[in-house]
Short mmCIF file of C-alpha atoms in Angstrom, two decimals:
data_model
loop_
_atom_site.label_atom_id
_atom_site.label_comp_id
_atom_site.label_asym_id
_atom_site.label_seq_id
_atom_site.Cartn_x
_atom_site.Cartn_y
_atom_site.Cartn_z
CA MET L 1041 -20.72 84.54 63.77
CA LYS L 1042 -19.26 84.82 60.28
CA LEU L 1043 -15.50 85.03 59.85
CA LEU L 1044 -15.95 88.29 57.94
CA ASN L 1045 -17.70 89.92 60.90
CA LYS L 1046 -15.27 88.37 63.39
CA THR L 1047 -12.14 89.75 61.69
CA GLY L 1048 -13.88 93.07 61.09
CA GLN L 1049 -14.67 93.32 64.79
CA PHE L 1050 -11.02 92.80 65.75
CA TYR L 1051 -9.77 95.38 63.25
CA LEU L 1052 -12.46 97.86 64.19
CA LEU L 1053 -11.95 97.37 67.92
CA GLY L 1054 -8.20 97.79 67.59
CA LEU L 1055 -8.35 100.92 65.44
CA VAL L 1056 -11.14 102.49 67.51
CA SER L 1057 -9.12 101.85 70.68
CA VAL L 1058 -6.08 103.51 69.13
CA MET L 1059 -8.16 106.44 67.91
CA LEU L 1060 -9.91 106.81 71.26
CA VAL L 1061 -6.69 106.77 73.24
CA GLY L 1062 -5.05 109.09 70.72
CA GLY L 1063 -8.01 111.47 70.82
CA ILE L 1064 -7.96 111.61 74.62
CA ILE L 1065 -4.20 112.22 74.68
CA PHE L 1066 -4.52 114.89 71.98
CA TYR L 1067 -7.34 116.59 73.89
CA PHE L 1068 -5.44 116.78 77.16
CA LEU L 1069 -2.24 117.89 75.43
CA LEU L 1070 -4.21 120.63 73.73
CA ILE L 1071 -5.75 121.74 77.03
CA ARG L 1072 -2.30 121.73 78.57
CA SER L 1073 -1.00 123.88 75.72
CA LEU L 1074 -3.90 126.31 76.12
CA ASN L 1075 -3.25 126.57 79.85
CA HIS L 1076 0.43 127.15 79.18
CA PHE L 1077 -0.45 129.85 76.62
CA GLU L 1078 -2.74 131.64 79.12
CA THR L 1079 -0.07 131.49 81.80
CA GLU L 1080 2.56 132.83 79.40
CA ASN L 1081 0.19 135.62 78.44
CA LEU L 1082 -0.19 136.66 82.08
CA LEU L 1083 3.55 136.50 82.68
CA ASN L 1084 4.19 138.65 79.61
CA SER L 1085 1.62 141.17 80.89
CA ARG L 1086 3.39 141.20 84.24
CA ASP L 1087 6.71 141.92 82.53
CA ILE L 1088 5.14 144.80 80.62
CA VAL L 1089 3.72 146.31 83.85
CA ILE L 1090 7.05 145.99 85.63
CA GLU L 1091 8.92 147.48 82.69
CA LYS L 1092 6.64 150.48 82.47
CA LEU L 1093 6.68 151.08 86.23
CA SER L 1094 10.46 150.87 86.19
CA LYS L 1095 10.74 153.52 83.48
CA MET L 1096 7.99 155.74 84.91
CA PRO L 1097 7.96 155.36 88.68
CA THR L 1098 5.02 157.73 89.05
CA GLN L 1099 2.92 155.85 86.52
CA ASN L 1100 -0.36 154.50 87.95
CA PRO L 1101 -0.60 150.83 86.91
CA ASN L 1102 -4.39 151.13 86.53
CA LEU L 1103 -3.85 153.62 83.72
CA MET L 1104 -1.92 151.10 81.66
CA ILE L 1105 -3.71 149.52 78.69
CA LEU L 1106 -3.22 145.76 78.92
CA GLU L 1107 -5.07 142.74 77.67
CA GLY L 1108 -7.14 141.57 80.60
CA ASN L 1109 -7.77 143.17 83.95
CA LEU L 1110 -5.23 144.87 86.19
CA GLU L 1111 -5.94 145.66 89.81
CA ILE L 1112 -3.81 147.45 92.47
CA LEU L 1113 -4.28 145.55 95.68
CA SER L 1114 -1.90 147.79 97.64
CA ASN L 1115 0.32 150.84 96.99
CA HIS L 1116 2.24 150.34 100.21
CA TYR L 1117 2.71 146.60 100.32
CA GLU L 1118 4.96 145.66 103.22
CA GLY L 1119 5.20 141.93 102.67
CA LYS L 1120 7.81 139.93 100.89
CA GLY L 1121 7.85 139.49 97.16
CA VAL L 1122 5.04 137.29 95.84
CA ASP L 1123 4.29 135.60 92.54
CA ILE L 1124 1.04 133.61 92.81
CA LEU L 1125 -0.76 132.02 89.87
CA GLN L 1126 -4.23 130.57 90.46
CA ASP L 1127 -7.58 129.82 88.82
CA THR L 1128 -10.70 131.45 90.20
CA THR L 1129 -14.09 132.78 89.11
CA SER L 1130 -15.62 136.21 88.68
CA PHE L 1131 -19.12 137.53 88.10
CA ASP L 1132 -19.54 139.24 84.74
CA LYS L 1133 -22.23 141.93 84.97
CA ARG L 1134 -22.59 142.26 81.22
CA GLU L 1135 -23.11 138.50 80.64
CA ASN L 1136 -24.80 138.12 84.02
CA GLU L 1137 -22.91 134.93 84.70
CA ILE L 1138 -19.94 133.60 86.59
CA ILE L 1139 -16.94 133.13 84.34
CA PRO L 1140 -13.66 131.32 84.98
CA MET L 1141 -10.58 133.48 85.49
CA ARG L 1142 -6.85 132.96 85.80
CA THR L 1143 -5.05 135.45 88.06
CA LEU L 1144 -1.42 136.32 88.62
CA THR L 1145 -0.66 138.16 91.84
CA PHE L 1146 2.81 139.78 92.10
CA SER L 1147 4.60 142.58 93.95
CA PHE L 1148 6.83 145.32 92.56
CA LYS L 1149 8.94 147.85 94.42
CA ASN L 1150 10.31 151.14 93.12
CA PRO L 1151 11.80 154.09 95.02
CA GLN L 1152 8.36 155.59 95.68
CA HIS L 1153 5.94 152.67 96.08
CA HIS L 1154 5.77 148.99 96.85
CA TYR L 1155 2.86 147.63 94.81
CA LEU L 1156 0.83 144.46 95.18
CA ILE L 1157 -0.74 143.94 91.77
CA ARG L 1158 -3.14 141.34 90.40
CA LEU L 1159 -3.54 140.60 86.73
CA SER L 1160 -6.66 138.69 85.63
CA LYS L 1161 -7.57 137.01 82.35
CA SER L 1162 -10.88 135.45 81.37
CA LEU L 1163 -10.78 131.75 80.51
CA ILE L 1164 -14.21 131.70 78.90
CA GLU L 1165 -12.73 131.65 75.41
CA ARG L 1166 -10.42 128.83 76.39
CA ASP L 1167 -13.34 126.80 77.77
CA GLU L 1168 -15.42 127.47 74.66
CA LEU L 1169 -12.50 126.45 72.50
CA ARG L 1170 -11.98 123.34 74.59
CA GLU L 1171 -15.67 122.42 74.21
CA VAL L 1172 -15.56 122.95 70.45
CA ILE L 1173 -12.40 120.88 70.12
CA GLY L 1174 -13.88 118.12 72.29
CA ARG L 1175 -17.01 117.95 70.14
CA PHE L 1176 -14.91 117.99 67.01
CA ILE L 1177 -12.81 115.06 68.25
CA VAL L 1178 -15.93 113.04 69.16
CA ILE L 1179 -17.58 113.74 65.78
CA LEU L 1180 -14.34 112.96 63.95
CA LEU L 1181 -13.94 109.71 65.85
CA GLY L 1182 -17.56 108.74 65.12
CA LEU L 1183 -17.16 109.47 61.40
CA PHE L 1184 -13.90 107.53 61.37
CA VAL L 1185 -15.57 104.49 62.96
CA VAL L 1186 -18.49 104.56 60.50
CA VAL L 1187 -16.28 105.03 57.45
CA LEU L 1188 -13.83 102.40 58.66
CA PHE L 1189 -16.64 99.94 59.37
CA TRP L 1190 -18.18 100.22 55.90
CA LEU L 1191 -14.84 100.38 54.16
CA ASN L 1192 -13.69 97.23 55.95
CA ARG L 1193 -16.99 95.52 55.14
CA ILE L 1194 -16.86 96.42 51.45
CA ILE L 1195 -13.21 95.43 51.07
CA SER L 1196 -13.65 92.21 53.05
CA LYS L 1197 -16.70 91.21 51.04
CA SER L 1198 -14.87 91.68 47.78
CA VAL L 1199 -11.89 89.71 49.11
CA TRP L 1200 -14.03 86.90 50.58
CA MET L 1201 -16.47 86.70 47.68
CA PRO L 1202 -14.68 83.69 46.10
CA PHE L 1203 -14.90 81.86 49.42
CA TYR L 1204 -18.69 82.29 49.58
CA GLU L 1205 -18.98 81.08 45.99
CA ILE L 1206 -16.93 78.00 46.87
CA LEU L 1207 -19.12 77.43 49.95
CA ALA L 1208 -22.35 77.76 47.95
CA LYS L 1209 -21.19 75.30 45.30
CA THR L 1210 -20.01 72.84 47.96
CA LYS L 1211 -23.37 73.02 49.74
CA GLY L 1212 -25.11 72.29 46.45
CA PHE L 1213 -23.02 69.19 45.83
CA LYS L 1214 -25.11 66.00 45.75
CA VAL L 1215 -23.27 62.73 45.71
CA THR L 1216 -26.30 61.05 44.12
CA GLN L 1217 -26.26 63.34 41.06
CA ASN L 1218 -22.84 62.21 39.84
CA GLN L 1219 -21.86 65.79 38.90
CA PRO L 1220 -18.34 66.89 39.90
CA LEU L 1221 -17.73 70.27 41.47
CA LYS L 1222 -16.52 72.96 39.09
CA PHE L 1223 -14.90 76.14 40.38
CA VAL L 1224 -13.72 79.36 38.74
CA LYS L 1225 -10.06 80.14 39.28
CA THR L 1226 -9.45 83.09 41.62
CA ASN L 1227 -6.50 85.41 42.12
CA ILE L 1228 -6.04 84.23 45.73
CA SER L 1229 -3.79 81.21 46.12
CA GLU L 1230 -5.39 80.02 49.38
CA PHE L 1231 -8.83 79.85 47.76
CA ASP L 1232 -7.40 78.05 44.74
CA ASP L 1233 -5.81 75.48 47.07
CA LEU L 1234 -9.15 75.05 48.83
CA GLN L 1235 -10.90 74.51 45.49
CA ASN L 1236 -8.39 71.88 44.44
CA VAL L 1237 -8.74 70.01 47.74
CA LEU L 1238 -12.56 70.10 47.54
CA GLN L 1239 -12.54 68.90 43.94
CA GLU L 1240 -10.32 65.95 44.78
CA LEU L 1241 -12.27 65.16 47.94
CA THR L 1242 -15.72 65.29 46.33
CA HIS L 1243 -14.47 63.29 43.35
CA GLN L 1244 -13.20 60.59 45.71
CA ILE L 1245 -16.45 60.63 47.69
CA SER L 1246 -18.50 60.36 44.51
CA THR L 1247 -16.35 57.50 43.22
CA ASP L 1248 -16.55 55.61 46.53
CA TYR L 1249 -20.30 56.19 46.75
CA HIS L 1250 -21.06 54.83 43.31
CA ALA L 1251 -18.69 51.90 43.84
CA LEU L 1252 -20.43 51.06 47.13
CA LYS L 1253 -23.87 51.54 45.58
CA GLU L 1254 -22.99 49.25 42.70
CA PHE L 1255 -21.51 46.67 45.06
CA THR L 1256 -24.55 46.58 47.36
CA GLU L 1257 -26.97 46.34 44.44
CA ASN L 1258 -24.94 43.60 42.77
CA ALA L 1259 -24.39 41.76 46.04
CA SER L 1260 -28.08 41.93 46.91
CA HIS L 1261 -29.06 40.70 43.49
CA GLU L 1262 -26.47 37.91 43.47
CA ILE L 1263 -27.47 36.77 46.95
CA GLN L 1264 -31.20 36.90 46.32
CA THR L 1265 -30.95 34.77 43.19
CA PRO L 1266 -29.33 31.68 44.81
CA LEU L 1267 -31.54 32.11 47.88
CA ALA L 1268 -34.62 32.02 45.68
CA ILE L 1269 -33.30 28.89 43.98
CA ILE L 1270 -32.56 27.28 47.35
CA ARG L 1271 -36.04 28.02 48.68
CA SER L 1272 -37.64 26.79 45.47
CA LYS L 1273 -35.74 23.49 45.61
CA LEU L 1274 -36.52 23.11 49.30
CA GLU L 1275 -40.23 23.62 48.61
CA ASN L 1276 -40.05 20.84 46.04
CA LEU L 1277 -38.31 18.56 48.55
CA ILE L 1278 -40.88 19.33 51.24
CA GLN L 1279 -43.65 18.24 48.88
CA SER L 1280 -41.87 14.93 48.26
CA GLU L 1281 -43.58 11.87 49.77
CA ASN L 1282 -40.39 9.82 50.24
CA LEU L 1283 -38.89 11.91 53.08
CA GLN L 1284 -38.54 10.70 56.62
CA GLU L 1285 -39.75 12.89 59.49
CA ALA L 1286 -36.20 13.79 60.53
CA GLU L 1287 -35.31 14.72 56.99
CA MET L 1288 -38.46 16.81 56.73
CA LYS L 1289 -37.56 18.74 59.88
CA ALA L 1290 -34.02 19.33 58.63
CA ILE L 1291 -35.28 20.62 55.29
CA GLN L 1292 -37.84 22.82 57.10
CA THR L 1293 -35.05 24.30 59.24
CA VAL L 1294 -32.93 25.04 56.17
CA TYR L 1295 -35.95 26.57 54.43
CA GLU L 1296 -36.64 28.91 57.35
CA ALA L 1297 -32.96 29.86 57.59
CA ALA L 1298 -32.92 30.73 53.89
CA GLY L 1299 -36.00 32.88 54.41
CA ARG L 1300 -34.36 34.69 57.31
CA LEU L 1301 -31.22 35.22 55.25
CA SER L 1302 -33.31 36.67 52.42
CA LYS L 1303 -35.07 39.07 54.81
CA LEU L 1304 -31.74 40.01 56.37
CA ASN L 1305 -30.28 40.78 52.97
CA GLN L 1306 -33.26 42.96 52.06
CA SER L 1307 -33.17 44.83 55.39
CA LEU L 1308 -29.44 45.55 55.21
CA LEU L 1309 -29.82 46.66 51.60
CA LEU L 1310 -32.61 49.03 52.67
CA LEU L 1311 -30.42 50.52 55.42
CA THR L 1312 -27.62 50.99 52.90
CA LYS L 1313 -29.93 52.73 50.46
CA ILE L 1314 -31.15 55.08 53.19
CA ASP L 1315 -27.55 55.83 54.20
CA ASN L 1316 -26.69 56.52 50.56
CA GLN L 1317 -29.67 58.92 50.24
CA GLN L 1318 -31.23 56.99 47.39
CA PHE L 1319 -34.76 57.95 48.50
CA VAL L 1320 -34.50 61.61 47.49
CA LYS L 1321 -37.98 62.28 46.12
CA GLN L 1322 -40.24 63.84 48.74
CA GLU L 1323 -43.89 64.85 48.68
CA GLN L 1324 -46.71 65.89 51.01
CA ILE L 1325 -48.39 62.70 52.25
CA ASN L 1326 -51.51 62.29 54.40
CA ILE L 1327 -50.32 60.17 57.34
CA SER L 1328 -53.73 59.04 58.58
CA GLN L 1329 -54.50 57.46 55.20
CA ILE L 1330 -51.24 55.46 55.31
CA ILE L 1331 -52.06 54.27 58.85
CA GLU L 1332 -55.54 53.14 57.80
CA ASN L 1333 -54.08 51.25 54.83
CA GLN L 1334 -51.48 49.53 57.01
CA LEU L 1335 -54.11 48.46 59.58
CA THR L 1336 -56.17 47.00 56.75
CA ASN L 1337 -53.13 45.04 55.51
CA TYR L 1338 -52.47 43.63 59.00
CA GLU L 1339 -56.12 42.91 59.79
CA ASP L 1340 -55.60 39.12 59.81
CA PHE L 1341 -52.71 39.38 62.29
CA ILE L 1342 -54.76 41.70 64.51
CA LEU L 1343 -57.73 39.36 64.50
CA GLY L 1344 -55.48 36.35 65.09
CA LYS L 1345 -54.21 37.81 68.38
CA GLN L 1346 -57.59 39.40 69.16
CA ILE L 1347 -56.04 42.81 69.60
CA SER L 1348 -58.31 45.81 70.10
CA ILE L 1349 -57.32 48.98 68.21
CA THR L 1350 -57.93 52.52 69.53
CA LYS L 1351 -57.41 55.35 67.04
CA GLU L 1352 -57.33 59.12 67.48
CA LEU L 1353 -56.24 60.38 64.09
CA ASN L 1354 -56.21 63.93 62.77
CA LYS L 1355 -57.23 63.47 59.13
CA THR L 1356 -55.49 66.69 57.97
CA VAL L 1357 -51.94 65.90 59.11
CA GLU L 1358 -49.45 65.79 56.25
CA LEU L 1359 -45.70 65.22 56.23
CA GLU L 1360 -43.16 66.01 53.52
CA ILE L 1361 -41.28 62.75 53.16
CA ASN L 1362 -40.46 60.02 50.68
CA ALA L 1363 -43.57 57.88 50.22
CA VAL L 1364 -41.67 54.58 50.30
CA LEU L 1365 -39.85 55.47 53.50
CA LEU L 1366 -43.04 56.60 55.25
CA ASP L 1367 -44.73 53.36 54.29
CA ILE L 1368 -41.79 51.32 55.64
CA LEU L 1369 -41.68 53.44 58.82
CA LEU L 1370 -45.34 52.97 59.72
CA SER L 1371 -45.34 49.33 58.58
CA ASN L 1372 -42.43 48.45 60.89
CA LEU L 1373 -43.93 50.31 63.86
CA LEU L 1374 -47.39 48.75 63.50
CA MET L 1375 -46.04 45.27 62.78
CA ASN L 1376 -43.75 45.60 65.79
CA ALA L 1377 -46.74 46.61 67.98
CA ILE L 1378 -48.72 43.60 66.73
CA LYS L 1379 -45.91 41.04 66.82
CA HIS L 1380 -44.77 41.88 70.36
CA ASN L 1381 -48.28 42.30 71.74
CA VAL L 1382 -50.01 39.87 74.07
CA LYS L 1383 -53.13 37.80 73.49
CA ASN L 1384 -56.24 40.02 73.78
CA GLY L 1385 -53.92 43.01 73.97
CA THR L 1386 -54.43 46.61 72.90
CA ILE L 1387 -52.89 49.07 70.48
CA SER L 1388 -53.60 52.80 70.64
CA ILE L 1389 -52.60 55.20 67.86
CA MET L 1390 -52.70 58.98 68.24
CA LEU L 1391 -51.86 61.38 65.40
CA THR L 1392 -51.65 65.19 65.77
CA HIS L 1393 -49.92 67.96 63.85
CA GLU L 1394 -46.99 67.68 66.29
CA LYS L 1395 -46.43 63.95 66.66
CA ILE L 1396 -47.56 60.37 66.26
CA VAL L 1397 -47.77 58.03 69.29
CA ILE L 1398 -48.17 54.24 69.10
CA GLN L 1399 -48.73 52.26 72.32
CA ASN L 1400 -49.16 48.54 72.77
CA LYS L 1401 -49.22 46.03 75.57
CA GLY L 1402 -46.29 43.66 75.78
CA LYS L 1403 -43.78 41.82 77.92
CA ALA L 1404 -41.27 43.61 80.10
CA LEU L 1405 -38.00 44.70 78.53
CA GLN L 1406 -34.60 43.42 79.59
CA ASN L 1407 -32.71 46.45 78.26
CA VAL L 1408 -33.12 50.21 78.06
CA PRO L 1409 -35.92 50.92 75.52
CA ASN L 1410 -33.90 53.24 73.26
CA ASP L 1411 -31.17 50.59 72.96
CA PHE L 1412 -33.45 48.68 70.59
CA PHE L 1413 -32.88 51.33 67.92
CA GLY L 1414 -29.45 49.75 67.39
CA ARG L 1415 -28.90 47.06 64.78
CA PHE L 1416 -29.51 43.42 65.76
CA LYS L 1417 -30.98 44.45 69.14
CA LYS L 1418 -33.75 42.06 70.16
CA HIS L 1419 -36.01 41.62 73.20
CA ASN L 1420 -34.47 38.23 73.77
CA ALA L 1421 -31.80 36.18 72.02
CA GLU L 1422 -34.24 33.35 71.20
CA SER L 1423 -36.59 35.59 69.25
CA ASP L 1424 -36.90 34.89 65.51
CA SER L 1425 -36.79 38.65 64.86
CA LEU L 1426 -33.83 40.02 62.89
CA GLY L 1427 -33.45 42.97 65.26
CA LEU L 1428 -33.40 45.45 62.36
CA GLY L 1429 -36.97 46.78 62.34
CA LEU L 1430 -36.47 49.60 64.83
CA ALA L 1431 -32.99 50.28 63.43
CA ILE L 1432 -34.62 50.97 60.06
CA VAL L 1433 -37.25 53.16 61.76
CA LYS L 1434 -34.53 55.15 63.55
CA LYS L 1435 -32.54 55.58 60.34
CA ILE L 1436 -35.61 56.89 58.48
CA CYS L 1437 -36.35 59.34 61.32
CA ASP L 1438 -32.77 60.61 61.43
CA THR L 1439 -32.69 61.06 57.66
CA ASN L 1440 -35.89 63.13 57.73
CA HIS L 1441 -35.06 65.08 60.92
CA LEU L 1442 -37.75 63.43 63.03
CA LYS L 1443 -37.27 62.84 66.75
CA ILE L 1444 -38.16 59.35 67.98
CA ASP L 1445 -38.39 58.08 71.54
CA TYR L 1446 -39.16 54.64 73.02
CA GLN L 1447 -40.54 54.26 76.55
CA TYR L 1448 -41.84 51.32 78.57
CA GLN L 1449 -43.97 51.60 81.67
CA ASN L 1450 -46.66 49.42 83.30
CA ASN L 1451 -46.53 46.78 80.53
CA LEU L 1452 -47.09 49.47 77.89
CA HIS L 1453 -44.62 50.01 75.06
CA LYS L 1454 -44.80 53.58 73.77
CA ILE L 1455 -43.06 54.92 70.65
CA GLU L 1456 -43.38 58.63 69.95
CA ILE L 1457 -42.26 60.41 66.78
CA VAL L 1458 -42.16 64.21 66.92
CA PHE L 1459 -42.43 65.98 63.57
#
C-alpha cells in the first residue's frame, strides 16, 4: 500500500470516528431536548388548567382550549394527589394509525370537586423531526467523508508530487549509462535532503562501478597477455627435441596450469561483467535454433563418448534475452551434460513455452545438487573442472529472472529452467 493511501486512511478513519461519535452524541442530545420540551409543554398546560380551575371553580376542564388533549378521568377523585408522566400510544381515526403519545396524569382539588385529569400530547411530530434530523446527520456525515477523502487525496498528491518525481528518476537511473541524477529543487526541505543524499549515493555508485569495470578489464587484459606469452613459449619448448622425459612432463604440467589459469580469468571476468550488467542489449531469440547449433558444435565430443541424444523441441519458443548470454547458458549446460556423462550414455532435451529440461546420465553426487550453483563447487576435488560453469549459468538465470533447479535421481542429472 502506498504511503499516500496509508496516511490518508489514518486521517480519514480518525476524523470519521470523531464525526460519527459526535453525530451520535448530537442526535441523542437533540432527542433528549425534544423530550424535555414536550414534558415542559405538558407541565405548562397542567399549570394553565390548575390556574383556570382555581379562578373559576365551576369551570369544566373539558371546555378549556389547550394545545393537545384534555380528559377528565374523575370529578370525585378520592385518592391522594398524583402526578404521573408516561409515554403511550393512541389510535388516530383520521390517520387510521396508532400514534405515539405522552400523557400527564394529575389531580386537582377545589372546594366543589376533586378532579383526576389527564393531558395528552401527540409525539408524531417529534418522531418525524427525529427521523428527519437522523437522515440529515447521516447524509451530512457521508458528504463530509467524501469531501474529506477527495480533499485529502488532492492535497496529499500535490504535497507528495516531488517525492514521486524523485522516485521515478531514481528508478530510471542506470549505472551503465554514466549519467548522474539531476533533480529539481522543491520547497520541502525533507525532499531536498533526500535528493542530495541520492545524488551523492548514485554518484559514488557510478564512480565505484566504472572504477571496478576498468580494473577488471585492465586486469583481465594484463593477465591474458603474459599467459599467452607463457603458453606460446611452452609450446616452443615442448616441440624441442633436446628435452628429457621428466622435463617434458614438467613443461606439460605448467602448460596445462597456464591454460586453466587463462580459463579461470575469462570465467571470472564473465561473472563480473554479468554482475555489472554489461550485457544490456536484449532481443527475441529462437531457443531451439541455438540448441541445434550447440549440438552441432559439440558433435565430436558426443560421438567420442557415444552418447545418444533425444530431442523434443518446440520450434516456436522464443525468449527475450541477450544473445551472448543465452549462447553461454546453453553452451555450459550442454557441455556439462556431455562432460559428466558416462560412456554410451544418454542426453534428453525438452523445450516448451514454459521451460527447458536437460537430462543426462552420470555418476552419483556427493553433495546436494543445487549446491553446485555456487562458485568453485565441483563433483569431486580431483576433477579438472574450474567449478564455475553452473555458477555462470545461475548468474545468467538470476539476471534474466529465470528459475533454475538441479535434481539427481536414479543416475539421472536433471536441470530445469522455467521461463
